[in-house]
N, CA and C atoms as an extended XYZ file, in Angstrom:
558
Properties=species:S:1:pos:R:3:atomname:S:1:resname:S:1:resid:I:1 pbc="F F F"
N       -16.880       -2.936      -11.348 N   MET     1
C       -17.040       -3.920      -12.393 CA  MET     1
C       -15.700       -4.253      -13.034 C   MET     1
N       -14.763       -3.318      -13.044 N   THR     2
C       -13.466       -3.560      -13.644 CA  THR     2
C       -12.706       -4.634      -12.878 C   THR     2
N       -12.763       -4.594      -11.553 N   MET     3
C       -12.084       -5.609      -10.748 CA  MET     3
C       -12.697       -6.981      -11.010 C   MET     3
N       -14.007       -7.045      -11.133 N   GLU     4
C       -14.655       -8.318      -11.426 CA  GLU     4
C       -14.164       -8.865      -12.763 C   GLU     4
N       -14.074       -8.019      -13.768 N   SER     5
C       -13.583       -8.450      -15.083 CA  SER     5
C       -12.145       -8.937      -14.986 C   SER     5
N       -11.331       -8.212      -14.232 N   PHE     6
C        -9.931       -8.610      -14.057 CA  PHE     6
C        -9.850       -9.989      -13.407 C   PHE     6
N       -10.605      -10.187      -12.333 N   LEU     7
C       -10.559      -11.469      -11.629 CA  LEU     7
C       -11.117      -12.598      -12.487 C   LEU     7
N       -12.127      -12.310      -13.289 N   ARG     8
C       -12.640      -13.332      -14.209 CA  ARG     8
C       -11.571      -13.708      -15.239 C   ARG     8
N       -10.840      -12.711      -15.728 N   SER     9
C        -9.808      -12.989      -16.734 CA  SER     9
C        -8.675      -13.829      -16.156 C   SER     9
N        -8.452      -13.723      -14.858 N   LYS    10
C        -7.411      -14.516      -14.189 CA  LYS    10
C        -7.967      -15.834      -13.643 C   LYS    10
N        -9.230      -16.120      -13.990 N   GLU    11
C        -9.915      -17.340      -13.554 CA  GLU    11
C        -9.941      -17.457      -12.034 C   GLU    11
N       -10.190      -16.328      -11.366 N   MET    12
C       -10.224      -16.302       -9.910 CA  MET    12
C       -11.582      -15.876       -9.363 C   MET    12
N       -12.537      -15.580      -10.221 N   TRP    13
C       -13.823      -15.062       -9.755 CA  TRP    13
C       -14.593      -16.095       -8.930 C   TRP    13
N       -14.455      -17.376       -9.252 N   LEU    14
C       -15.175      -18.414       -8.508 CA  LEU    14
C       -14.771      -18.437       -7.038 C   LEU    14
N       -13.540      -18.027       -6.761 N   ILE    15
C       -13.082      -17.968       -5.367 CA  ILE    15
C       -13.949      -16.975       -4.591 C   ILE    15
N       -14.254      -15.839       -5.212 N   ILE    16
C       -15.079      -14.834       -4.543 CA  ILE    16
C       -16.524      -15.316       -4.453 C   ILE    16
N       -17.006      -15.936       -5.506 N   GLN    17
C       -18.397      -16.408       -5.499 CA  GLN    17
C       -18.611      -17.538       -4.499 C   GLN    17
N       -17.732      -18.524       -4.536 N   ASP    18
C       -17.946      -19.737       -3.751 CA  ASP    18
C       -17.216      -19.742       -2.416 C   ASP    18
N       -16.131      -18.997       -2.323 N   GLY    19
C       -15.331      -19.025       -1.102 CA  GLY    19
C       -14.475      -20.281       -1.039 C   GLY    19
N       -13.838      -20.481        0.099 N   ILE    20
C       -12.998      -21.665        0.300 CA  ILE    20
C       -13.892      -22.791        0.815 C   ILE    20
N       -13.848      -23.958        0.160 N   PRO    21
C       -14.705      -25.058        0.619 CA  PRO    21
C       -14.252      -25.558        1.998 C   PRO    21
N       -15.212      -25.999        2.783 N   LEU    22
C       -14.909      -26.529        4.110 CA  LEU    22
C       -14.594      -28.015        3.996 C   LEU    22
N       -13.628      -28.443        4.770 N   LEU    23
C       -13.279      -29.860        4.796 CA  LEU    23
C       -14.197      -30.595        5.761 C   LEU    23
N       -14.554      -31.795        5.397 N   GLY    24
C       -15.369      -32.628        6.286 CA  GLY    24
C       -14.519      -33.151        7.442 C   GLY    24
N       -15.092      -34.036        8.226 N   THR    25
C       -14.365      -34.566        9.384 CA  THR    25
C       -13.257      -35.527        8.974 C   THR    25
N       -13.429      -36.239        7.878 N   HIS    26
C       -12.409      -37.177        7.410 CA  HIS    26
C       -12.113      -36.908        5.935 C   HIS    26
N       -11.382      -35.814        5.644 N   PRO    27
C       -11.126      -35.483        4.235 CA  PRO    27
C       -10.096      -36.422        3.609 C   PRO    27
N       -10.250      -36.625        2.317 N   THR    28
C        -9.272      -37.413        1.574 CA  THR    28
C        -8.102      -36.512        1.202 C   THR    28
N        -7.045      -37.130        0.735 N   GLU    29
C        -5.882      -36.339        0.301 CA  GLU    29
C        -6.253      -35.427       -0.862 C   GLU    29
N        -7.091      -35.920       -1.755 N   ALA    30
C        -7.518      -35.122       -2.910 CA  ALA    30
C        -8.304      -33.900       -2.451 C   ALA    30
N        -9.182      -34.075       -1.459 N   GLN    31
C        -9.954      -32.949       -0.936 CA  GLN    31
C        -9.038      -31.932       -0.260 C   GLN    31
N        -8.054      -32.429        0.489 N   GLU    32
C        -7.103      -31.531        1.151 CA  GLU    32
C        -6.299      -30.747        0.122 C   GLU    32
N        -5.922      -31.407       -0.973 N   LYS    33
C        -5.166      -30.728       -2.029 CA  LYS    33
C        -6.022      -29.652       -2.688 C   LYS    33
N        -7.293      -29.961       -2.951 N   VAL    34
C        -8.200      -28.979       -3.557 CA  VAL    34
C        -8.329      -27.764       -2.652 C   VAL    34
N        -8.522      -27.990       -1.361 N   VAL    35
C        -8.664      -26.875       -0.418 CA  VAL    35
C        -7.365      -26.076       -0.339 C   VAL    35
N        -6.222      -26.756       -0.368 N   ALA    36
C        -4.935      -26.050       -0.338 CA  ALA    36
C        -4.766      -25.190       -1.589 C   ALA    36
N        -5.139      -25.723       -2.751 N   ASP    37
C        -5.048      -24.956       -4.002 CA  ASP    37
C        -5.983      -23.753       -3.983 C   ASP    37
N        -7.204      -23.966       -3.503 N   VAL    38
C        -8.174      -22.871       -3.439 CA  VAL    38
C        -7.708      -21.814       -2.440 C   VAL    38
N        -7.123      -22.242       -1.330 N   THR    39
C        -6.612      -21.294       -0.333 CA  THR    39
C        -5.495      -20.450       -0.926 C   THR    39
N        -4.621      -21.066       -1.723 N   LEU    40
C        -3.553      -20.312       -2.384 CA  LEU    40
C        -4.138      -19.297       -3.363 C   LEU    40
N        -5.126      -19.726       -4.148 N   LYS    41
C        -5.784      -18.787       -5.063 CA  LYS    41
C        -6.467      -17.665       -4.290 C   LYS    41
N        -7.056      -18.005       -3.144 N   ASP    42
C        -7.711      -16.998       -2.315 CA  ASP    42
C        -6.703      -15.935       -1.876 C   ASP    42
N        -5.503      -16.351       -1.517 N   LEU    43
C        -4.461      -15.387       -1.134 CA  LEU    43
C        -4.103      -14.473       -2.304 C   LEU    43
N        -4.062      -15.032       -3.509 N   LYS    44
C        -3.767      -14.220       -4.692 CA  LYS    44
C        -4.880      -13.205       -4.945 C   LYS    44
N        -6.128      -13.637       -4.785 N   VAL    45
C        -7.260      -12.726       -4.976 CA  VAL    45
C        -7.232      -11.632       -3.915 C   VAL    45
N        -6.957      -12.006       -2.667 N   LYS    46
C        -6.862      -11.006       -1.594 CA  LYS    46
C        -5.795       -9.971       -1.932 C   LYS    46
N        -4.673      -10.428       -2.452 N   ASN    47
C        -3.599       -9.510       -2.841 CA  ASN    47
C        -4.085       -8.529       -3.908 C   ASN    47
N        -4.802       -9.041       -4.912 N   CYS    48
C        -5.352       -8.164       -5.962 CA  CYS    48
C        -6.310       -7.140       -5.367 C   CYS    48
N        -7.174       -7.589       -4.476 N   LEU    49
C        -8.150       -6.685       -3.866 CA  LEU    49
C        -7.464       -5.642       -2.989 C   LEU    49
N        -6.459       -6.058       -2.225 N   PHE    50
C        -5.738       -5.114       -1.367 CA  PHE    50
C        -5.046       -4.040       -2.192 C   PHE    50
N        -4.534       -4.415       -3.352 N   GLN    51
C        -3.861       -3.437       -4.207 CA  GLN    51
C        -4.850       -2.453       -4.817 C   GLN    51
N        -6.102       -2.848       -4.919 N   ALA    52
C        -7.097       -2.005       -5.582 CA  ALA    52
C        -7.807       -1.042       -4.639 C   ALA    52
N        -7.652       -1.233       -3.338 N   ILE    53
C        -8.393       -0.384       -2.401 CA  ILE    53
C        -7.459        0.531       -1.629 C   ILE    53
N        -8.037        1.576       -1.100 N   ASP    54
C        -7.308        2.541       -0.296 CA  ASP    54
C        -6.920        1.880        1.027 C   ASP    54
N        -5.693        2.056        1.447 N   LYS    55
C        -5.195        1.416        2.661 CA  LYS    55
C        -5.893        1.910        3.929 C   LYS    55
N        -6.619        3.004        3.845 N   GLU    56
C        -7.313        3.532        5.014 CA  GLU    56
C        -8.595        2.760        5.325 C   GLU    56
N        -8.985        1.873        4.472 N   LEU    57
C       -10.231        1.137        4.668 CA  LEU    57
C        -9.986       -0.084        5.563 C   LEU    57
N        -9.715        0.188        6.835 N   ASP    58
C        -9.360       -0.869        7.782 CA  ASP    58
C       -10.442       -1.929        7.930 C   ASP    58
N       -11.691       -1.541        7.792 N   THR    59
C       -12.772       -2.511        7.967 CA  THR    59
C       -12.758       -3.572        6.876 C   THR    59
N       -12.170       -3.255        5.756 N   ILE    60
C       -12.074       -4.234        4.672 CA  ILE    60
C       -10.818       -5.081        4.837 C   ILE    60
N        -9.747       -4.458        5.287 N   LEU    61
C        -8.468       -5.150        5.361 CA  LEU    61
C        -8.423       -6.258        6.408 C   LEU    61
N        -9.306       -6.229        7.399 N   ASP    62
C        -9.237       -7.250        8.445 CA  ASP    62
C       -10.053       -8.503        8.132 C   ASP    62
N       -10.531       -8.650        6.921 N   LYS    63
C       -11.304       -9.825        6.526 CA  LYS    63
C       -10.355      -10.970        6.191 C   LYS    63
N       -10.809      -12.203        6.467 N   SER    64
C        -9.919      -13.354        6.331 CA  SER    64
C        -9.888      -13.975        4.938 C   SER    64
N       -10.952      -13.824        4.153 N   THR    65
C       -10.968      -14.421        2.815 CA  THR    65
C       -11.334      -13.372        1.776 C   THR    65
N       -11.015      -13.689        0.536 N   SER    66
C       -11.334      -12.757       -0.548 CA  SER    66
C       -12.845      -12.585       -0.683 C   SER    66
N       -13.609      -13.631       -0.428 N   LYS    67
C       -15.069      -13.537       -0.502 CA  LYS    67
C       -15.584      -12.530        0.526 C   LYS    67
N       -15.051      -12.579        1.742 N   LYS    68
C       -15.471      -11.647        2.791 CA  LYS    68
C       -15.031      -10.220        2.460 C   LYS    68
N       -13.846      -10.077        1.874 N   ILE    69
C       -13.367       -8.749        1.465 CA  ILE    69
C       -14.302       -8.178        0.408 C   ILE    69
N       -14.660       -9.003       -0.587 N   TRP    70
C       -15.543       -8.542       -1.660 CA  TRP    70
C       -16.905       -8.133       -1.101 C   TRP    70
N       -17.465       -8.949       -0.216 N   GLN    71
C       -18.757       -8.623        0.382 CA  GLN    71
C       -18.670       -7.326        1.185 C   GLN    71
N       -17.563       -7.143        1.882 N   SER    72
C       -17.370       -5.921        2.657 CA  SER    72
C       -17.274       -4.704        1.745 C   SER    72
N       -16.588       -4.865        0.612 N   MET    73
C       -16.482       -3.765       -0.354 CA  MET    73
C       -17.860       -3.435       -0.924 C   MET    73
N       -18.673       -4.450       -1.196 N   GLN    74
C       -20.015       -4.225       -1.725 CA  GLN    74
C       -20.870       -3.447       -0.719 C   GLN    74
N       -20.712       -3.758        0.572 N   GLN    75
C       -21.471       -3.052        1.605 CA  GLN    75
C       -20.930       -1.648        1.825 C   GLN    75
N       -19.625       -1.498        1.712 N   LYS    76
C       -18.990       -0.201        1.971 CA  LYS    76
C       -19.396        0.832        0.922 C   LYS    76
N       -19.644        0.388       -0.298 N   PHE    77
C       -19.963        1.304       -1.392 CA  PHE    77
C       -21.335        0.985       -1.990 C   PHE    77
N       -22.416        1.069       -1.196 N   PRO    78
C       -23.733        0.682       -1.716 CA  PRO    78
C       -24.302        1.652       -2.736 C   PRO    78
N       -23.900        2.903       -2.695 N   GLY    79
C       -24.452        3.894       -3.613 CA  GLY    79
C       -23.711        3.976       -4.923 C   GLY    79
N       -22.932        2.965       -5.251 N   SER    80
C       -22.099        3.052       -6.441 CA  SER    80
C       -22.923        3.217       -7.720 C   SER    80
N       -24.091        2.601       -7.798 N   THR    81
C       -24.925        2.751       -8.991 CA  THR    81
C       -25.403        4.184       -9.127 C   THR    81
N       -25.834        4.752       -8.023 N   ARG    82
C       -26.312        6.137       -8.020 CA  ARG    82
C       -25.166        7.094       -8.352 C   ARG    82
N       -23.997        6.832       -7.788 N   VAL    83
C       -22.832        7.678       -8.052 CA  VAL    83
C       -22.426        7.577       -9.515 C   VAL    83
N       -22.418        6.359      -10.059 N   LYS    84
C       -22.067        6.184      -11.472 CA  LYS    84
C       -23.041        6.917      -12.381 C   LYS    84
N       -24.320        6.870      -12.023 N   ARG    85
C       -25.328        7.553      -12.826 CA  ARG    85
C       -25.079        9.060      -12.813 C   ARG    85
N       -24.741        9.603      -11.640 N   ALA    86
C       -24.456       11.040      -11.534 CA  ALA    86
C       -23.188       11.393      -12.301 C   ALA    86
N       -22.167       10.539      -12.201 N   GLN    87
C       -20.933       10.779      -12.949 CA  GLN    87
C       -21.200       10.732      -14.446 C   GLN    87
N       -22.005        9.790      -14.862 N   LEU    88
C       -22.328        9.658      -16.281 CA  LEU    88
C       -23.068       10.891      -16.784 C   LEU    88
N       -23.965       11.426      -15.982 N   GLN    89
C       -24.670       12.650      -16.367 CA  GLN    89
C       -23.687       13.803      -16.537 C   GLN    89
N       -22.745       13.926      -15.614 N   ALA    90
C       -21.739       14.990      -15.708 CA  ALA    90
C       -20.876       14.799      -16.954 C   ALA    90
N       -20.524       13.554      -17.249 N   LEU    91
C       -19.714       13.276      -18.437 CA  LEU    91
C       -20.494       13.541      -19.724 C   LEU    91
N       -21.782       13.231      -19.721 N   ARG    92
C       -22.614       13.527      -20.895 CA  ARG    92
C       -22.658       15.028      -21.144 C   ARG    92
N       -22.797       15.786      -20.069 N   ARG    93
C       -22.817       17.246      -20.187 CA  ARG    93
C       -21.483       17.752      -20.737 C   ARG    93
N       -20.395       17.218      -20.200 N   GLU    94
C       -19.063       17.602      -20.687 CA  GLU    94
C       -18.934       17.306      -22.178 C   GLU    94
N       -19.416       16.133      -22.598 N   PHE    95
C       -19.348       15.740      -24.004 CA  PHE    95
C       -20.185       16.674      -24.875 C   PHE    95
N       -21.387       16.988      -24.425 N   GLU    96
C       -22.271       17.865      -25.192 CA  GLU    96
C       -21.686       19.264      -25.356 C   GLU    96
N       -20.965       19.738      -24.352 N   LEU    97
C       -20.422       21.097      -24.389 CA  LEU    97
C       -19.048       21.191      -25.055 C   LEU    97
N       -18.476       20.058      -25.421 N   LEU    98
C       -17.155       20.065      -26.059 CA  LEU    98
C       -17.168       20.830      -27.379 C   LEU    98
N       -16.220       21.725      -27.528 N   THR    99
C       -15.986       22.392      -28.811 CA  THR    99
C       -14.490       22.571      -28.977 C   THR    99
N       -14.071       22.648      -30.213 N   MET   100
C       -12.655       22.837      -30.498 CA  MET   100
C       -12.258       24.276      -30.194 C   MET   100
N       -11.112       24.431      -29.553 N   LYS   101
C       -10.599       25.769      -29.247 CA  LYS   101
C        -9.823       26.289      -30.454 C   LYS   101
N        -9.751       27.616      -30.588 N   ASP   102
C        -9.100       28.224      -31.755 CA  ASP   102
C        -7.640       27.807      -31.906 C   ASP   102
N        -6.907       27.723      -30.818 N   ALA   103
C        -5.476       27.413      -30.898 CA  ALA   103
C        -5.199       25.913      -30.869 C   ALA   103
N        -6.236       25.112      -30.820 N   GLU   104
C        -6.095       23.668      -30.684 CA  GLU   104
C        -5.884       22.994      -32.037 C   GLU   104
N        -5.051       21.961      -32.058 N   THR   105
C        -4.863       21.179      -33.282 CA  THR   105
C        -5.932       20.088      -33.336 C   THR   105
N        -6.061       19.475      -34.485 N   ILE   106
C        -7.019       18.382      -34.654 CA  ILE   106
C        -6.707       17.252      -33.677 C   ILE   106
N        -5.436       16.868      -33.593 N   ASP   107
C        -5.067       15.781      -32.684 CA  ASP   107
C        -5.392       16.112      -31.230 C   ASP   107
N        -5.153       17.346      -30.830 N   GLN   108
C        -5.460       17.739      -29.455 CA  GLN   108
C        -6.963       17.655      -29.194 C   GLN   108
N        -7.743       18.175      -30.137 N   TYR   109
C        -9.191       18.155      -29.952 CA  TYR   109
C        -9.743       16.725      -29.969 C   TYR   109
N        -9.271       15.920      -30.906 N   LEU   110
C        -9.727       14.529      -30.947 CA  LEU   110
C        -9.330       13.797      -29.669 C   LEU   110
N        -8.158       14.108      -29.145 N   GLY   111
C        -7.725       13.505      -27.885 CA  GLY   111
C        -8.665       13.850      -26.738 C   GLY   111
N        -9.051       15.121      -26.642 N   ARG   112
C        -9.996       15.536      -25.595 CA  ARG   112
C       -11.349       14.861      -25.777 C   ARG   112
N       -11.799       14.812      -27.024 N   THR   113
C       -13.103       14.212      -27.308 CA  THR   113
C       -13.101       12.725      -26.974 C   THR   113
N       -12.085       12.009      -27.425 N   LEU   114
C       -12.028       10.568      -27.179 CA  LEU   114
C       -11.822       10.258      -25.702 C   LEU   114
N       -11.119       11.121      -24.999 N   SER   115
C       -10.971       10.952      -23.555 CA  SER   115
C       -12.335       11.036      -22.877 C   SER   115
N       -13.129       11.994      -23.289 N   SER   116
C       -14.484       12.145      -22.749 CA  SER   116
C       -15.340       10.926      -23.090 C   SER   116
N       -15.259       10.462      -24.320 N   VAL   117
C       -16.025        9.289      -24.758 CA  VAL   117
C       -15.611        8.056      -23.958 C   VAL   117
N       -14.308        7.864      -23.767 N   ASN   118
C       -13.826        6.698      -23.028 CA  ASN   118
C       -14.271        6.725      -21.572 C   ASN   118
N       -14.292        7.899      -20.959 N   LYS   119
C       -14.788        8.015      -19.583 CA  LYS   119
C       -16.259        7.621      -19.526 C   LYS   119
N       -17.023        8.071      -20.518 N   MET   120
C       -18.445        7.730      -20.552 CA  MET   120
C       -18.634        6.221      -20.727 C   MET   120
N       -17.863        5.627      -21.616 N   LYS   121
C       -17.980        4.186      -21.852 CA  LYS   121
C       -17.593        3.389      -20.610 C   LYS   121
N       -16.577        3.857      -19.883 N   SER   122
C       -16.175        3.134      -18.678 CA  SER   122
C       -17.223        3.233      -17.577 C   SER   122
N       -18.135        4.182      -17.695 N   ASN   123
C       -19.240        4.312      -16.746 CA  ASN   123
C       -20.533        3.705      -17.285 C   ASN   123
N       -20.428        2.918      -18.344 N   GLY   124
C       -21.581        2.177      -18.832 CA  GLY   124
C       -22.310        2.763      -20.022 C   GLY   124
N       -21.855        3.884      -20.540 N   GLU   125
C       -22.521        4.498      -21.696 CA  GLU   125
C       -22.237        3.675      -22.950 C   GLU   125
N       -23.268        3.450      -23.733 N   VAL   126
C       -23.108        2.789      -25.023 CA  VAL   126
C       -23.184        3.890      -26.072 C   VAL   126
N       -22.086        4.090      -26.790 N   MET   127
C       -22.037        5.189      -27.744 CA  MET   127
C       -21.567        4.678      -29.097 C   MET   127
N       -22.381        4.889      -30.088 N   ASP   128
C       -22.069        4.474      -31.444 CA  ASP   128
C       -21.024        5.412      -32.042 C   ASP   128
N       -20.206        4.890      -32.911 N   SER   129
C       -19.145        5.662      -33.556 CA  SER   129
C       -19.688        6.861      -34.329 C   SER   129
N       -20.861        6.701      -34.949 N   CYS   130
C       -21.400        7.809      -35.749 CA  CYS   130
C       -21.779        9.005      -34.874 C   CYS   130
N       -22.112        8.783      -33.612 N   ILE   131
C       -22.396        9.892      -32.696 CA  ILE   131
C       -21.125       10.689      -32.442 C   ILE   131
N       -20.019        9.990      -32.249 N   VAL   132
C       -18.734       10.654      -32.002 CA  VAL   132
C       -18.304       11.423      -33.246 C   VAL   132
N       -18.429       10.807      -34.412 N   VAL   133
C       -18.066       11.471      -35.667 CA  VAL   133
C       -18.904       12.732      -35.860 C   VAL   133
N       -20.202       12.624      -35.642 N   SER   134
C       -21.085       13.793      -35.794 CA  SER   134
C       -20.725       14.889      -34.808 C   SER   134
N       -20.440       14.507      -33.570 N   LYS   135
C       -20.068       15.492      -32.551 CA  LYS   135
C       -18.806       16.242      -32.971 C   LYS   135
N       -17.833       15.525      -33.468 N   ILE   136
C       -16.580       16.159      -33.890 CA  ILE   136
C       -16.848       17.135      -35.030 C   ILE   136
N       -17.621       16.701      -36.006 N   LEU   137
C       -17.884       17.558      -37.166 CA  LEU   137
C       -18.630       18.839      -36.797 C   LEU   137
N       -19.579       18.765      -35.876 N   ILE   138
C       -20.349       19.971      -35.544 CA  ILE   138
C       -19.641       20.875      -34.546 C   ILE   138
N       -18.553       20.399      -33.962 N   SER   139
C       -17.907       21.205      -32.927 CA  SER   139
C       -16.518       21.713      -33.313 C   SER   139
N       -16.162       21.564      -34.587 N   LEU   140
C       -14.886       22.110      -35.051 CA  LEU   140
C       -14.979       23.631      -35.157 C   LEU   140
N       -13.843       24.290      -35.200 N   THR   141
C       -13.839       25.748      -35.332 CA  THR   141
C       -14.325       26.146      -36.725 C   THR   141
N       -14.649       27.420      -36.878 N   LEU   142
C       -15.197       27.923      -38.143 CA  LEU   142
C       -14.245       27.724      -39.321 C   LEU   142
N       -12.947       27.718      -39.069 N   LYS   143
C       -12.004       27.566      -40.184 CA  LYS   143
C       -12.111       26.191      -40.853 C   LYS   143
N       -12.808       25.251      -40.222 N   PHE   144
C       -12.990       23.923      -40.804 CA  PHE   144
C       -14.353       23.757      -41.468 C   PHE   144
N       -15.146       24.825      -41.560 N   ASN   145
C       -16.496       24.710      -42.131 CA  ASN   145
C       -16.501       24.111      -43.534 C   ASN   145
N       -15.604       24.584      -44.398 N   PHE   146
C       -15.580       24.053      -45.771 CA  PHE   146
C       -15.180       22.584      -45.784 C   PHE   146
N       -14.327       22.182      -44.869 N   VAL   147
C       -13.897       20.789      -44.778 CA  VAL   147
C       -15.067       19.919      -44.305 C   VAL   147
N       -15.794       20.417      -43.312 N   VAL   148
C       -16.940       19.682      -42.782 CA  VAL   148
C       -17.977       19.471      -43.879 C   VAL   148
N       -18.266       20.523      -44.637 N   CYS   149
C       -19.228       20.397      -45.746 CA  CYS   149
C       -18.767       19.354      -46.749 C   CYS   149
N       -17.506       19.387      -47.079 N   SER   150
C       -16.946       18.436      -48.034 CA  SER   150
C       -17.066       17.000      -47.513 C   SER   150
N       -16.730       16.798      -46.250 N   ILE   151
C       -16.799       15.455      -45.655 CA  ILE   151
C       -18.242       14.966      -45.602 C   ILE   151
N       -19.155       15.847      -45.202 N   GLU   152
C       -20.562       15.454      -45.098 CA  GLU   152
C       -21.159       15.103      -46.453 C   GLU   152
N       -20.764       15.816      -47.495 N   GLU   153
C       -21.319       15.556      -48.820 CA  GLU   153
C       -20.699       14.339      -49.495 C   GLU   153
N       -19.459       14.047      -49.187 N   SER   154
C       -18.779       12.960      -49.891 CA  SER   154
C       -18.778       11.634      -49.126 C   SER   154
N       -19.305       11.614      -47.915 N   ASN   155
C       -19.279       10.385      -47.113 CA  ASN   155
C       -20.650       10.093      -46.513 C   ASN   155
N       -20.888        8.824      -46.277 N   ASP   156
C       -22.050        8.405      -45.494 CA  ASP   156
C       -21.598        8.439      -44.038 C   ASP   156
N       -22.073        9.420      -43.279 N   LEU   157
C       -21.590        9.619      -41.913 CA  LEU   157
C       -21.879        8.432      -41.002 C   LEU   157
N       -22.894        7.645      -41.325 N   SER   158
C       -23.191        6.479      -40.493 CA  SER   158
C       -22.149        5.377      -40.674 C   SER   158
N       -21.372        5.457      -41.762 N   LYS   159
C       -20.346        4.451      -42.026 CA  LYS   159
C       -18.929        4.997      -41.896 C   LYS   159
N       -18.805        6.297      -41.694 N   LEU   160
C       -17.485        6.922      -41.590 CA  LEU   160
C       -16.855        6.550      -40.254 C   LEU   160
N       -15.670        5.969      -40.316 N   ILE   161
C       -15.003        5.604      -39.070 CA  ILE   161
C       -14.092        6.740      -38.621 C   ILE   161
N       -13.804        6.744      -37.352 N   LEU   162
C       -13.064        7.834      -36.734 CA  LEU   162
C       -11.672        8.010      -37.339 C   LEU   162
N       -11.003        6.917      -37.660 N   ASP   163
C        -9.658        7.016      -38.245 CA  ASP   163
C        -9.687        7.713      -39.604 C   ASP   163
N       -10.710        7.427      -40.406 N   GLU   164
C       -10.837        8.096      -41.709 CA  GLU   164
C       -11.093        9.582      -41.523 C   GLU   164
N       -11.971        9.915      -40.582 N   LEU   165
C       -12.254       11.321      -40.297 CA  LEU   165
C       -10.994       12.029      -39.821 C   LEU   165
N       -10.279       11.408      -38.906 N   ARG   166
C        -9.042       11.995      -38.385 CA  ARG   166
C        -8.055       12.247      -39.515 C   ARG   166
N        -7.865       11.256      -40.369 N   GLY   167
C        -6.932       11.402      -41.480 CA  GLY   167
C        -7.316       12.546      -42.397 C   GLY   167
N        -8.578       12.632      -42.735 N   SER   168
C        -9.059       13.702      -43.610 CA  SER   168
C        -8.861       15.069      -42.968 C   SER   168
N        -9.200       15.185      -41.695 N   LEU   169
C        -9.045       16.469      -40.999 CA  LEU   169
C        -7.576       16.866      -40.862 C   LEU   169
N        -6.715       15.886      -40.619 N   LEU   170
C        -5.279       16.189      -40.504 CA  LEU   170
C        -4.702       16.686      -41.825 C   LEU   170
N        -5.132       16.073      -42.928 N   VAL   171
C        -4.667       16.519      -44.248 CA  VAL   171
C        -5.086       17.965      -44.488 C   VAL   171
N        -6.333       18.289      -44.191 N   HIS   172
C        -6.817       19.659      -44.388 CA  HIS   172
C        -6.123       20.638      -43.443 C   HIS   172
N        -5.888       20.207      -42.225 N   GLU   173
C        -5.192       21.072      -41.270 CA  GLU   173
C        -3.774       21.370      -41.759 C   GLU   173
N        -3.102       20.349      -42.269 N   GLN   174
C        -1.742       20.535      -42.784 CA  GLN   174
C        -1.742       21.474      -43.991 C   GLN   174
N        -2.706       21.325      -44.870 N   ARG   175
C        -2.798       22.210      -46.038 CA  ARG   175
C        -3.050       23.651      -45.616 C   ARG   175
N        -3.886       23.842      -44.599 N   MET   176
C        -4.144       25.199      -44.112 CA  MET   176
C        -2.877       25.802      -43.517 C   MET   176
N        -2.106       24.996      -42.815 N   GLN   177
C        -0.860       25.495      -42.231 CA  GLN   177
C         0.160       25.811      -43.314 C   GLN   177
N         0.215       24.982      -44.353 N   ASP   178
C         1.160       25.213      -45.447 CA  ASP   178
C         0.806       26.454      -46.253 C   ASP   178
N        -0.481       26.755      -46.354 N   SER   179
C        -0.895       27.897      -47.169 CA  SER   179
C        -0.747       29.229      -46.443 C   SER   179
N        -0.560       29.189      -45.121 N   GLN   180
C        -0.361       30.440      -44.384 CA  GLN   180
C         1.079       30.890      -44.562 C   GLN   180
N         1.288       32.173      -44.888 N   PRO   181
C         2.659       32.654      -45.053 CA  PRO   181
C         3.406       32.616      -43.724 C   PRO   181
N         4.676       32.278      -43.826 N   ASP   182
C         5.501       32.249      -42.619 CA  ASP   182
C         5.636       33.647      -42.050 C   ASP   182
N         5.526       33.716      -40.716 N   GLU   183
C         5.704       35.014      -40.071 CA  GLU   183
C         7.199       35.270      -39.923 C   GLU   183
N         7.601       36.442      -40.310 N   GLN   184
C         9.016       36.784      -40.220 CA  GLN   184
C         9.215       37.761      -39.080 C   GLN   184
N        10.284       37.554      -38.360 N   VAL   185
C        10.622       38.444      -37.261 CA  VAL   185
C        11.473       39.566      -37.824 C   VAL   185
N        11.078       40.795      -37.554 N   LEU   186
C        11.830       41.951      -38.051 CA  LEU   186
C        12.922       42.344      -37.113 C   LEU   186
């Protein structure tokens, strides 16, 4: 689906849908120009498709038009919906099992969490921000319990955005680090 979005953004998707128009027996100059322009666009689309696929896929590379390449790719990967569903299930499990590690900073943990969320979204998952915020709050280490209680009591979690949560957690993390006495080497 990402390649389709890319080609649509470059206004090249119609080339794949419609293909190169055939010229009649007595084409006009305007018709010849249209076909020449479409053929040039077709070459650009083929280039995009070739860059996106593994070079070992010889059965796809020998196609003459971008439309034929796209159709060949669709046939080559028919189980993509089933595979995406299985990947999404694995990603959901990964997300559910995420917890902050003791030595991890807030930024590191949020990075791992958002990476997991982004992978899920790229596989078609629709995830509301409040689910991510709630997941982060319930999976922080025990040293953040008082902070979590404070955030939950002072905010409407359905309206709390991730940047506000991050900022609040970073402030508390910094205060906890400042309050710990410096370790001295003897």
